[in-house]
PDB file of C-alpha atoms in Angstrom:
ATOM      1  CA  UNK T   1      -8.080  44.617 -48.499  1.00  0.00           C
ATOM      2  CA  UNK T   2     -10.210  42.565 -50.877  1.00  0.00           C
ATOM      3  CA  UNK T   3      -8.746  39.379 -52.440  1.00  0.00           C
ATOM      4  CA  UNK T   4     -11.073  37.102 -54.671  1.00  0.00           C
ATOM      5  CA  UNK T   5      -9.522  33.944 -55.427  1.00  0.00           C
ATOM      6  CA  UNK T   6     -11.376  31.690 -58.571  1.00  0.00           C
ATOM      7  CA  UNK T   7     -10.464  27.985 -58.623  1.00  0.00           C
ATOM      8  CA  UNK T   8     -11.045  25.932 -61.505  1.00  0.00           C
ATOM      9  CA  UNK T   9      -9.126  22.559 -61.107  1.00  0.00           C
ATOM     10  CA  UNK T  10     -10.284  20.456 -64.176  1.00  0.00           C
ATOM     11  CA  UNK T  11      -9.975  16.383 -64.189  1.00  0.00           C
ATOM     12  CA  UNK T  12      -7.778  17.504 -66.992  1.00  0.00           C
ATOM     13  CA  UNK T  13      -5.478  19.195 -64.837  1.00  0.00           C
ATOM     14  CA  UNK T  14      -4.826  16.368 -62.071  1.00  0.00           C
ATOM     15  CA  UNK T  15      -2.325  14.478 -63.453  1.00  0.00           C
ATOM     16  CA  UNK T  16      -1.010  10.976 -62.195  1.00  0.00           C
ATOM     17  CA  UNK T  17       2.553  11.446 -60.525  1.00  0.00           C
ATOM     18  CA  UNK T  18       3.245  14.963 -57.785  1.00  0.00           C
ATOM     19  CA  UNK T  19       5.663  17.422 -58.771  1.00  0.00           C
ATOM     20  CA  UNK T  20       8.874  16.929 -56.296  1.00  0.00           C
ATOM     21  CA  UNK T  21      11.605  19.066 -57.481  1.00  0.00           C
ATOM     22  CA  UNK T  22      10.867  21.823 -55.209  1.00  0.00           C
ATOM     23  CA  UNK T  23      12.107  24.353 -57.257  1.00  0.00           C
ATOM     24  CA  UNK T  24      10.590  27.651 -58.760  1.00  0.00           C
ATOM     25  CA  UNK T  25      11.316  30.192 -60.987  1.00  0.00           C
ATOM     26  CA  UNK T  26      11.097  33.462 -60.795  1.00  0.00           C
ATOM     27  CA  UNK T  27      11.533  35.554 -64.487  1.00  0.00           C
ATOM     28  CA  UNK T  28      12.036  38.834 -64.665  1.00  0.00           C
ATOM     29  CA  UNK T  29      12.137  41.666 -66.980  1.00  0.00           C
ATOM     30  CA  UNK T  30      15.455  43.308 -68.608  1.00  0.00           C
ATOM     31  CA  UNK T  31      14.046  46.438 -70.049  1.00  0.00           C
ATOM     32  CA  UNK T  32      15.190  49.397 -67.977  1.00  0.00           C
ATOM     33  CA  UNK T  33      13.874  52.245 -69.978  1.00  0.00           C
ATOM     34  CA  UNK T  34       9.874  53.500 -69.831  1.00  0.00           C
ATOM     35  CA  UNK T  35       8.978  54.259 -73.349  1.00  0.00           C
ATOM     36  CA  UNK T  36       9.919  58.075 -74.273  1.00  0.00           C
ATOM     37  CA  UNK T  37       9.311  59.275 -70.925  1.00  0.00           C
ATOM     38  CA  UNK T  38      13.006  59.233 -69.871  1.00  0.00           C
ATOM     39  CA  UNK T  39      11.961  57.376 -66.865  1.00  0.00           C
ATOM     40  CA  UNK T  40      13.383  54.374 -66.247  1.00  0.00           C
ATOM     41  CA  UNK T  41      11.613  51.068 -65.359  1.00  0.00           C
ATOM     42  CA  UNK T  42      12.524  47.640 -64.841  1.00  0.00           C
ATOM     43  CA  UNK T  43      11.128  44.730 -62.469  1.00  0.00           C
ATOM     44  CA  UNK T  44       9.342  45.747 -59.476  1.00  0.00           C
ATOM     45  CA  UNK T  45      11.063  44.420 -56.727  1.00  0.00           C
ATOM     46  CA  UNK T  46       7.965  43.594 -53.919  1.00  0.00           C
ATOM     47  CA  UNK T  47       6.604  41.218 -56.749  1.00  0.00           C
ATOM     48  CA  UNK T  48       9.342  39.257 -56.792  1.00  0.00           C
ATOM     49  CA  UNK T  49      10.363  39.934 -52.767  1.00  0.00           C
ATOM     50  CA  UNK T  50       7.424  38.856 -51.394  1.00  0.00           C
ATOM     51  CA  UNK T  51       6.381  35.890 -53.726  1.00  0.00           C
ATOM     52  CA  UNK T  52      10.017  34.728 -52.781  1.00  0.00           C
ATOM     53  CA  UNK T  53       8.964  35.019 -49.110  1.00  0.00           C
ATOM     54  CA  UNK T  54       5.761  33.043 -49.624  1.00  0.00           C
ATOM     55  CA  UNK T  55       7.978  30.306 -51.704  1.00  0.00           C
ATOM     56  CA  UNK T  56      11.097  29.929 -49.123  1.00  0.00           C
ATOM     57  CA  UNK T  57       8.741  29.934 -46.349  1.00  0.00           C
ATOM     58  CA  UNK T  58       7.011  26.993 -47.675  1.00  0.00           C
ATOM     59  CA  UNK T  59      10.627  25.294 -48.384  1.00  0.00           C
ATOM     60  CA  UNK T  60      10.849  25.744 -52.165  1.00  0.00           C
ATOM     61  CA  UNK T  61      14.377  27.075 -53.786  1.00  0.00           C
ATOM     62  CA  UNK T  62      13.910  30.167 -55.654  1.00  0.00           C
ATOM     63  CA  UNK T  63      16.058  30.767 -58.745  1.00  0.00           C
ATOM     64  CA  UNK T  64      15.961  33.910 -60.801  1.00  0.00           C
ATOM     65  CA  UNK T  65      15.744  34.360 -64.699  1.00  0.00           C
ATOM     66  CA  UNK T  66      16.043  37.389 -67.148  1.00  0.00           C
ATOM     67  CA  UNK T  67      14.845  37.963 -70.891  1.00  0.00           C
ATOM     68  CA  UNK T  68      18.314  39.320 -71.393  1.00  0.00           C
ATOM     69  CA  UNK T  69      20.393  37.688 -68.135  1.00  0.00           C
ATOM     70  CA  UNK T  70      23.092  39.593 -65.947  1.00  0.00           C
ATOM     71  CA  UNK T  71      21.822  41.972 -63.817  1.00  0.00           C
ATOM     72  CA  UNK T  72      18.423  42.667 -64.202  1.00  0.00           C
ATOM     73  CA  UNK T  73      16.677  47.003 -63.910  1.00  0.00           C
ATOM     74  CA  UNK T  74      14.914  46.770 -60.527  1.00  0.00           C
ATOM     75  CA  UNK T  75      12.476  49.170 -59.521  1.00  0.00           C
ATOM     76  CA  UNK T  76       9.829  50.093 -56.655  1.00  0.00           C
ATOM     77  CA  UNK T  77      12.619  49.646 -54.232  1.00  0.00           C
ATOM     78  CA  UNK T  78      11.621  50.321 -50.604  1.00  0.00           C
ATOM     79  CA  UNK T  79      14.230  49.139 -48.261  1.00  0.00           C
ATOM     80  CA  UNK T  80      11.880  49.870 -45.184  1.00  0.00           C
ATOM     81  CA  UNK T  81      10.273  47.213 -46.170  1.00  0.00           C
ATOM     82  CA  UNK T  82      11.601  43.830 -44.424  1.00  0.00           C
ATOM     83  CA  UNK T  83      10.840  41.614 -46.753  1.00  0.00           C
ATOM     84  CA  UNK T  84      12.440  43.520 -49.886  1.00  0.00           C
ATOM     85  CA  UNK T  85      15.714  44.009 -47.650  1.00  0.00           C
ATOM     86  CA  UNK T  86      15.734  40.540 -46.889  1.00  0.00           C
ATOM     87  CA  UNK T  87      15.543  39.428 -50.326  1.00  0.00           C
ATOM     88  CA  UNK T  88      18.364  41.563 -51.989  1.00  0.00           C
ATOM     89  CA  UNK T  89      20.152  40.643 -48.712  1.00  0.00           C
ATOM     90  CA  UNK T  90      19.799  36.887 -49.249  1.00  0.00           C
ATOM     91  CA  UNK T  91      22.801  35.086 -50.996  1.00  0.00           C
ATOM     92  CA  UNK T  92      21.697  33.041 -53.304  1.00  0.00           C
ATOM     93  CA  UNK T  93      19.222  35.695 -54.791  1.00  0.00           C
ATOM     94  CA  UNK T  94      22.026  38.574 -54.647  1.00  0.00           C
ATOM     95  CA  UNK T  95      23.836  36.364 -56.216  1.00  0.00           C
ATOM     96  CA  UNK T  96      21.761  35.764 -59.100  1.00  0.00           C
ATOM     97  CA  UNK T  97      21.081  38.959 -59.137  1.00  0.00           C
ATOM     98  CA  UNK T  98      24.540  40.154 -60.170  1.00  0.00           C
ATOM     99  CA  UNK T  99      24.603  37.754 -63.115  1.00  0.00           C
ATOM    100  CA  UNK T 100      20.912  36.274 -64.094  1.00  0.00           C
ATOM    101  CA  UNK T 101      20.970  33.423 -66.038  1.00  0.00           C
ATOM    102  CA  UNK T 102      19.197  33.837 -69.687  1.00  0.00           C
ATOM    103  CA  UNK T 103      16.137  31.370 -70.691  1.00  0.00           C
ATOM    104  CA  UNK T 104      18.276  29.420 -72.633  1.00  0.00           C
ATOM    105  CA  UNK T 105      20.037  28.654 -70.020  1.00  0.00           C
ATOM    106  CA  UNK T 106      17.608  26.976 -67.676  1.00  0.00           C
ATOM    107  CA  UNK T 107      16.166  23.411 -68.424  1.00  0.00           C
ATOM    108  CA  UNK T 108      12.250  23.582 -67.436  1.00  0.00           C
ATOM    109  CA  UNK T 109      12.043  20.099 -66.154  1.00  0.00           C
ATOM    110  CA  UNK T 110      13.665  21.623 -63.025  1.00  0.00           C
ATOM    111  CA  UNK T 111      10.867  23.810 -61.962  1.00  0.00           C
ATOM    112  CA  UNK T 112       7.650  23.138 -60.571  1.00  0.00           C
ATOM    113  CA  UNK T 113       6.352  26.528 -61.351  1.00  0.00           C
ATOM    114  CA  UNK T 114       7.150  29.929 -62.943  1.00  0.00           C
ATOM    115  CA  UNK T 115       6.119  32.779 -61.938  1.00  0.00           C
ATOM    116  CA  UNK T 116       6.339  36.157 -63.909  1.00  0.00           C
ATOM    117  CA  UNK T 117       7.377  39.471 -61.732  1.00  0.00           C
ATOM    118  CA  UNK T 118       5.600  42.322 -63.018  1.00  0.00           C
ATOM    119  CA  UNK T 119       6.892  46.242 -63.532  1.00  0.00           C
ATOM    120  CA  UNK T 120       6.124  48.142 -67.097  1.00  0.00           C
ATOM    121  CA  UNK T 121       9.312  47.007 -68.340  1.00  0.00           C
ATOM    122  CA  UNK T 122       7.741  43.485 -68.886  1.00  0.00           C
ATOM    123  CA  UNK T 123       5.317  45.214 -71.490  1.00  0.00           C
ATOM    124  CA  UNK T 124       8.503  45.522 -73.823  1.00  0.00           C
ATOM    125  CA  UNK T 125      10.375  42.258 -73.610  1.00  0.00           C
ATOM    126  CA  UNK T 126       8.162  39.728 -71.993  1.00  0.00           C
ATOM    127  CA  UNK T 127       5.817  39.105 -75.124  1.00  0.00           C
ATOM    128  CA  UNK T 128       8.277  38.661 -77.897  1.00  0.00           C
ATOM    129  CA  UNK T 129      10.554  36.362 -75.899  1.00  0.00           C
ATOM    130  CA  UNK T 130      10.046  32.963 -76.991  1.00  0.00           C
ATOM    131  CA  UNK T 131      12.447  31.154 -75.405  1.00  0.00           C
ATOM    132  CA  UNK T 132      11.103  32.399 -71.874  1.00  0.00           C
ATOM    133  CA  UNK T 133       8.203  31.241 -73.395  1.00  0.00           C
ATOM    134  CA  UNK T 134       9.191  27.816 -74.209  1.00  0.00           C
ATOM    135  CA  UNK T 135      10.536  27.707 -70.262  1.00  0.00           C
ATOM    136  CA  UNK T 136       6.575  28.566 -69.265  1.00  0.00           C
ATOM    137  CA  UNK T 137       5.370  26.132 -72.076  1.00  0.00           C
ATOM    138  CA  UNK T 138       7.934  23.449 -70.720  1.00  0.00           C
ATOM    139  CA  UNK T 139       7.164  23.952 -67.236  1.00  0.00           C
ATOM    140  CA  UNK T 140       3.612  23.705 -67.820  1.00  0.00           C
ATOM    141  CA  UNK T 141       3.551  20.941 -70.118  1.00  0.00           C
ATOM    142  CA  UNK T 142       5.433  18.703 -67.864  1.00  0.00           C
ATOM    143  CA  UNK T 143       2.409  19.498 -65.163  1.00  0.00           C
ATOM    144  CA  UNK T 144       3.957  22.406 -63.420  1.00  0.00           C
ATOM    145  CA  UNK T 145       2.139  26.032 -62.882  1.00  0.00           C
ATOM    146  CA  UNK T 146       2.622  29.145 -64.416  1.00  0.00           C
ATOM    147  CA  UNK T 147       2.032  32.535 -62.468  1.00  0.00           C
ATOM    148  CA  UNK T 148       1.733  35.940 -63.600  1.00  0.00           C
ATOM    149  CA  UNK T 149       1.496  39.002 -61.628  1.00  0.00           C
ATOM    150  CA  UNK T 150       0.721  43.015 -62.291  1.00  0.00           C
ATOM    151  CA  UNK T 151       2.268  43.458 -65.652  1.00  0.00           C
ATOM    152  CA  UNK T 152       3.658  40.193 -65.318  1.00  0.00           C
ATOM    153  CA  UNK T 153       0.727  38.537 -67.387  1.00  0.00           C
ATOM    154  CA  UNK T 154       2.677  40.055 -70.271  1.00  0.00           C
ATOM    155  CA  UNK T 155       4.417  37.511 -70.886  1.00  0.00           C
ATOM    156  CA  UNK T 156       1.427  34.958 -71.262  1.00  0.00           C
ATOM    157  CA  UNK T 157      -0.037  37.406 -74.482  1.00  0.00           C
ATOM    158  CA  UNK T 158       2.273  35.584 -77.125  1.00  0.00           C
ATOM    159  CA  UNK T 159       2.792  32.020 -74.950  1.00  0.00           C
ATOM    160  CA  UNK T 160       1.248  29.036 -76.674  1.00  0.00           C
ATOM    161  CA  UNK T 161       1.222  25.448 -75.861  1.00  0.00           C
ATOM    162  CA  UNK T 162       2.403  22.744 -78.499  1.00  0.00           C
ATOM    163  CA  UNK T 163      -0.612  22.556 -80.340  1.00  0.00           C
ATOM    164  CA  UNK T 164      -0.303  26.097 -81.477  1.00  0.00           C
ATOM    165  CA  UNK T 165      -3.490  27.582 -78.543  1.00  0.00           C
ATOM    166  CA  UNK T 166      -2.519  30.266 -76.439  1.00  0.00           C
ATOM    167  CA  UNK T 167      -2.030  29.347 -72.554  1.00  0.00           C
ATOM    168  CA  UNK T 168      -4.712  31.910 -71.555  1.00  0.00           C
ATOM    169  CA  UNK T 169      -7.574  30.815 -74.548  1.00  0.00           C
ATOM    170  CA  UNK T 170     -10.878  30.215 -73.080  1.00  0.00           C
ATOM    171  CA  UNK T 171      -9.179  30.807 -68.957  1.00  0.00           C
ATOM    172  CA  UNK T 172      -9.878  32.900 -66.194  1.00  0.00           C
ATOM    173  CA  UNK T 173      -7.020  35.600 -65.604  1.00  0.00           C
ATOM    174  CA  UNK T 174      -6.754  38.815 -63.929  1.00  0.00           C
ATOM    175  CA  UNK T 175      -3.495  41.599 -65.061  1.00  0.00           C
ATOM    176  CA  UNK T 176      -2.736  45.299 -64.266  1.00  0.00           C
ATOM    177  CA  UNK T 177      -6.111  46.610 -65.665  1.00  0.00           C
ATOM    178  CA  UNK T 178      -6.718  49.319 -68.162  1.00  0.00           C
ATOM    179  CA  UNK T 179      -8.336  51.502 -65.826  1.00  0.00           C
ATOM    180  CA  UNK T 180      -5.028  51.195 -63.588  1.00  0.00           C
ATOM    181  CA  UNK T 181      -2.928  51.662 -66.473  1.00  0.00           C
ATOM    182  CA  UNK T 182      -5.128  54.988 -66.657  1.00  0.00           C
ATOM    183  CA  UNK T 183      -4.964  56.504 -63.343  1.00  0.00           C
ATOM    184  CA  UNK T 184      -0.769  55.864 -63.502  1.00  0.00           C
ATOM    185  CA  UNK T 185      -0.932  57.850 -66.599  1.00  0.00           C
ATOM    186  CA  UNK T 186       0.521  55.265 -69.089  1.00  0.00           C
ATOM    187  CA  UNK T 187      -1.675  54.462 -71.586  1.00  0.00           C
ATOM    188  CA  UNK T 188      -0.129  56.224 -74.078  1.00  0.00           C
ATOM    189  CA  UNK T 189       3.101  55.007 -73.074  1.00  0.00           C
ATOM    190  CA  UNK T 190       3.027  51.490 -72.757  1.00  0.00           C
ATOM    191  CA  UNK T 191       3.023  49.817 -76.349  1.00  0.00           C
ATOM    192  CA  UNK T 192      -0.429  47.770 -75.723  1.00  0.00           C
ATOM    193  CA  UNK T 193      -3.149  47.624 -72.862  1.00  0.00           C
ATOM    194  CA  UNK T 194      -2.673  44.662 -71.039  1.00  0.00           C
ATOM    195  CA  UNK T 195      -6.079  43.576 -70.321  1.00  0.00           C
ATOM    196  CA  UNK T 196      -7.065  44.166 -73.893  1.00  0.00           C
ATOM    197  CA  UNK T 197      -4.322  42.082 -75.553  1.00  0.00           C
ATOM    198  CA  UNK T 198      -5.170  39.218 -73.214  1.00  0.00           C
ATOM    199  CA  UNK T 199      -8.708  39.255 -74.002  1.00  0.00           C
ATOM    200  CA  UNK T 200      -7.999  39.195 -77.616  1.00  0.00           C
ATOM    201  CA  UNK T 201      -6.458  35.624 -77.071  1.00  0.00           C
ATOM    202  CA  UNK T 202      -9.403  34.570 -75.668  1.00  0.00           C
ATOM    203  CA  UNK T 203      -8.820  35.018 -72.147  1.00  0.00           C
ATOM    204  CA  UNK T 204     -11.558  35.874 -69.383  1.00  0.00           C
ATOM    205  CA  UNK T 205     -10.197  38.906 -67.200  1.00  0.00           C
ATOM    206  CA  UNK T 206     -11.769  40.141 -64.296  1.00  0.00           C
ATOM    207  CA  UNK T 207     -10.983  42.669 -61.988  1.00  0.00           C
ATOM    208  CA  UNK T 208     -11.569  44.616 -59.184  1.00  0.00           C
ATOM    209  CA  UNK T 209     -10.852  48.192 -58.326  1.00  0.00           C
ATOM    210  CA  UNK T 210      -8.010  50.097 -58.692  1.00  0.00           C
ATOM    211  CA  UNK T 211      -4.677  48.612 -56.899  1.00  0.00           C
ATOM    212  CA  UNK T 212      -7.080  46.381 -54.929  1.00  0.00           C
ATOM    213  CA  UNK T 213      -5.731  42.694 -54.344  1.00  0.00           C
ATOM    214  CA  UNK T 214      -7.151  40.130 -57.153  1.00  0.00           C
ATOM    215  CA  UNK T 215      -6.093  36.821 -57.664  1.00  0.00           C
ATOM    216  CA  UNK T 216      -7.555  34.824 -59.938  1.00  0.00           C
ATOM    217  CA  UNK T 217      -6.550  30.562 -60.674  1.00  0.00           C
ATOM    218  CA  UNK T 218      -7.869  28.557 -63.242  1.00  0.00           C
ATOM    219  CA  UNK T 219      -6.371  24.967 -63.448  1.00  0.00           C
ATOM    220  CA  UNK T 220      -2.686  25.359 -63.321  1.00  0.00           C
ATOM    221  CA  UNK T 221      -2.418  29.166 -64.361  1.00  0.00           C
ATOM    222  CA  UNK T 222      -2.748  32.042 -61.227  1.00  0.00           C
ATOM    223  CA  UNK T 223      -2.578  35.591 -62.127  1.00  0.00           C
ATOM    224  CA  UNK T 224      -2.825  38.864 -60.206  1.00  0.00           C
ATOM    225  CA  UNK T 225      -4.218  42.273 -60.857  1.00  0.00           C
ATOM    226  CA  UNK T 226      -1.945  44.525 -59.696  1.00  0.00           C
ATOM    227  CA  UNK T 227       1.023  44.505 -56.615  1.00  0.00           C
ATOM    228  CA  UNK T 228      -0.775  44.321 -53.731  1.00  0.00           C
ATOM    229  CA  UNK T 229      -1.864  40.848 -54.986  1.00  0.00           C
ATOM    230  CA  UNK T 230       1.543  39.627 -54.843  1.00  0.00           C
ATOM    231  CA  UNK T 231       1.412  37.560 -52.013  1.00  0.00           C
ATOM    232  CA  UNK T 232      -1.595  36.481 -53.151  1.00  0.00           C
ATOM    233  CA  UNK T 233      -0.479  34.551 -56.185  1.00  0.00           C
ATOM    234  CA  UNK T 234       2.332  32.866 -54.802  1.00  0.00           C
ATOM    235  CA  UNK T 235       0.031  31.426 -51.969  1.00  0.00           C
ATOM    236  CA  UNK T 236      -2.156  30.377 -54.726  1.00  0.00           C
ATOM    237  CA  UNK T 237       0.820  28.742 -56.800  1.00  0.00           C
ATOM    238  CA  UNK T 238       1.852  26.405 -53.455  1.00  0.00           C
ATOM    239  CA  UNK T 239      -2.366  25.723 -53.723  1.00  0.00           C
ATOM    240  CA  UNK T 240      -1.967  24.218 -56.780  1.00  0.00           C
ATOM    241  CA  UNK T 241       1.331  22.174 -56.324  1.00  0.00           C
ATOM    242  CA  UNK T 242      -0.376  20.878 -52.728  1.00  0.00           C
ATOM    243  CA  UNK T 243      -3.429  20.106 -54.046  1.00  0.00           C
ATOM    244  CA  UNK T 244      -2.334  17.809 -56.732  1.00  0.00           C
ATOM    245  CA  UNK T 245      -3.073  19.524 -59.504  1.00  0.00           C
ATOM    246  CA  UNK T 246      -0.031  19.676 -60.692  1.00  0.00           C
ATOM    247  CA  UNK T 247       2.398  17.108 -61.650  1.00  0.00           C
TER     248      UNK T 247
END
């Protein structure tokens, strides 16, 4: 399976004092239906399962967040799969899961990092939150990383910093592709193409081929193309925070 991983650590990026709260976030969607289809949608489970997995393994908390809190519309659900059964079966996350907290609820100087699970229904709520945003903005500002998977990168469309630039302007990203959005017979659906919105504010996406892994990190941003580069991103996030990049 083909994962390409970019690194671009600026000086600007390598602050003076590590990140030690040991905490990250993972937000998720709370839009359950999928346009006019009468399908419903929601987060995709294995991007928030296994990024979990990569962040407990490593020792970091995991806390959940959702654009509208309480219990969140999962989908992709595979219970053969370990990892997803261990992460619905986990306390703390079942927990949350029953009763999410909303954005304005969580204070970012708690996190080092947060990470956006994908599944369509982030392409409805993610990009006019703004106080998820501010969370990202908060977390990022204080030196922490922000991660976007799959659709996930939604959410980093309308997310600017305090001087008014948006996060992604003039930075390597990869997102759910329009050609992917294509072969799942979406286009229509969805209300914009992903790729195309991002490189409207200025971002630089690559990708590779359909539902192959892609991971892409520039600075203190890591996005992925698609699910399979789930795991991918996450191991890229605990990169950054090792490599003291963030802070």
């Amino acid at each position: 399976m083909f994962k390409k991983i970019l690194t671009a650590l600026t000086s600007h990026d390598r602050l003076d004092e590590t990140v030690g709260t040991k905490k990250i976030l993972i937000a998720l969607t709370s839009h359950d239906r999928l346009g006019d289809t009468g399908r419903t949608t929601g987060f995709y489970l294995p991007e928030a399962a296994h990024p979990w997995k990569v962040f407990t393994d490593a020792g970091y908390e995991v806390d959940l967040v959702s654009v509208k809190g309480g219990e969140p519309p999962m989908d992709g659900v595979d219970r053969s799969d370990s990892i997803q059964s261990a992460f619905l079966a986990d306390v703390h996350i079942s927990g949350q899961l029953a009763a999410t907290p909303r954005p304005k609820d969580i204070d970012p100087t708690q996190y080092d990092a947060i990470f956006y699970a994908g599944g369509h229904g982030t392409m409805w709520d993610f990009p006019g939150d703004t106080t998820l945003a501010g969370v990202a903005q908060g977390i990022y500002e204080g030196g922490g990383v922000v991660a976007a998977v799959c659709h996930g990168p939604a959410a980093l469309v309308n997310l600017t910093l305090s001087d008014g630039t948006h996060l992604v302007a003039g930075k390597a990203v990869a997102a759910f592709t329009n050609d992917e959005e294509s072969a799942v017979g979406l286009t229509d659906v969805v209300p914009f193409a992903l790729q195309t919105k991002l490189e409207e504010r200025g971002a630089k996406h690559s990708g590779a081929a359909n539902f192959e892994a892609h991971v892409v990190v520039d600075g203190r941003l890591a996005t992925g193309q698609n699910p399979a580069s789930s795991t991918g991103v996450a191991e890229a996030v605990l990169e950054i925070l090792r490599s003291g990049a963030a802070a």
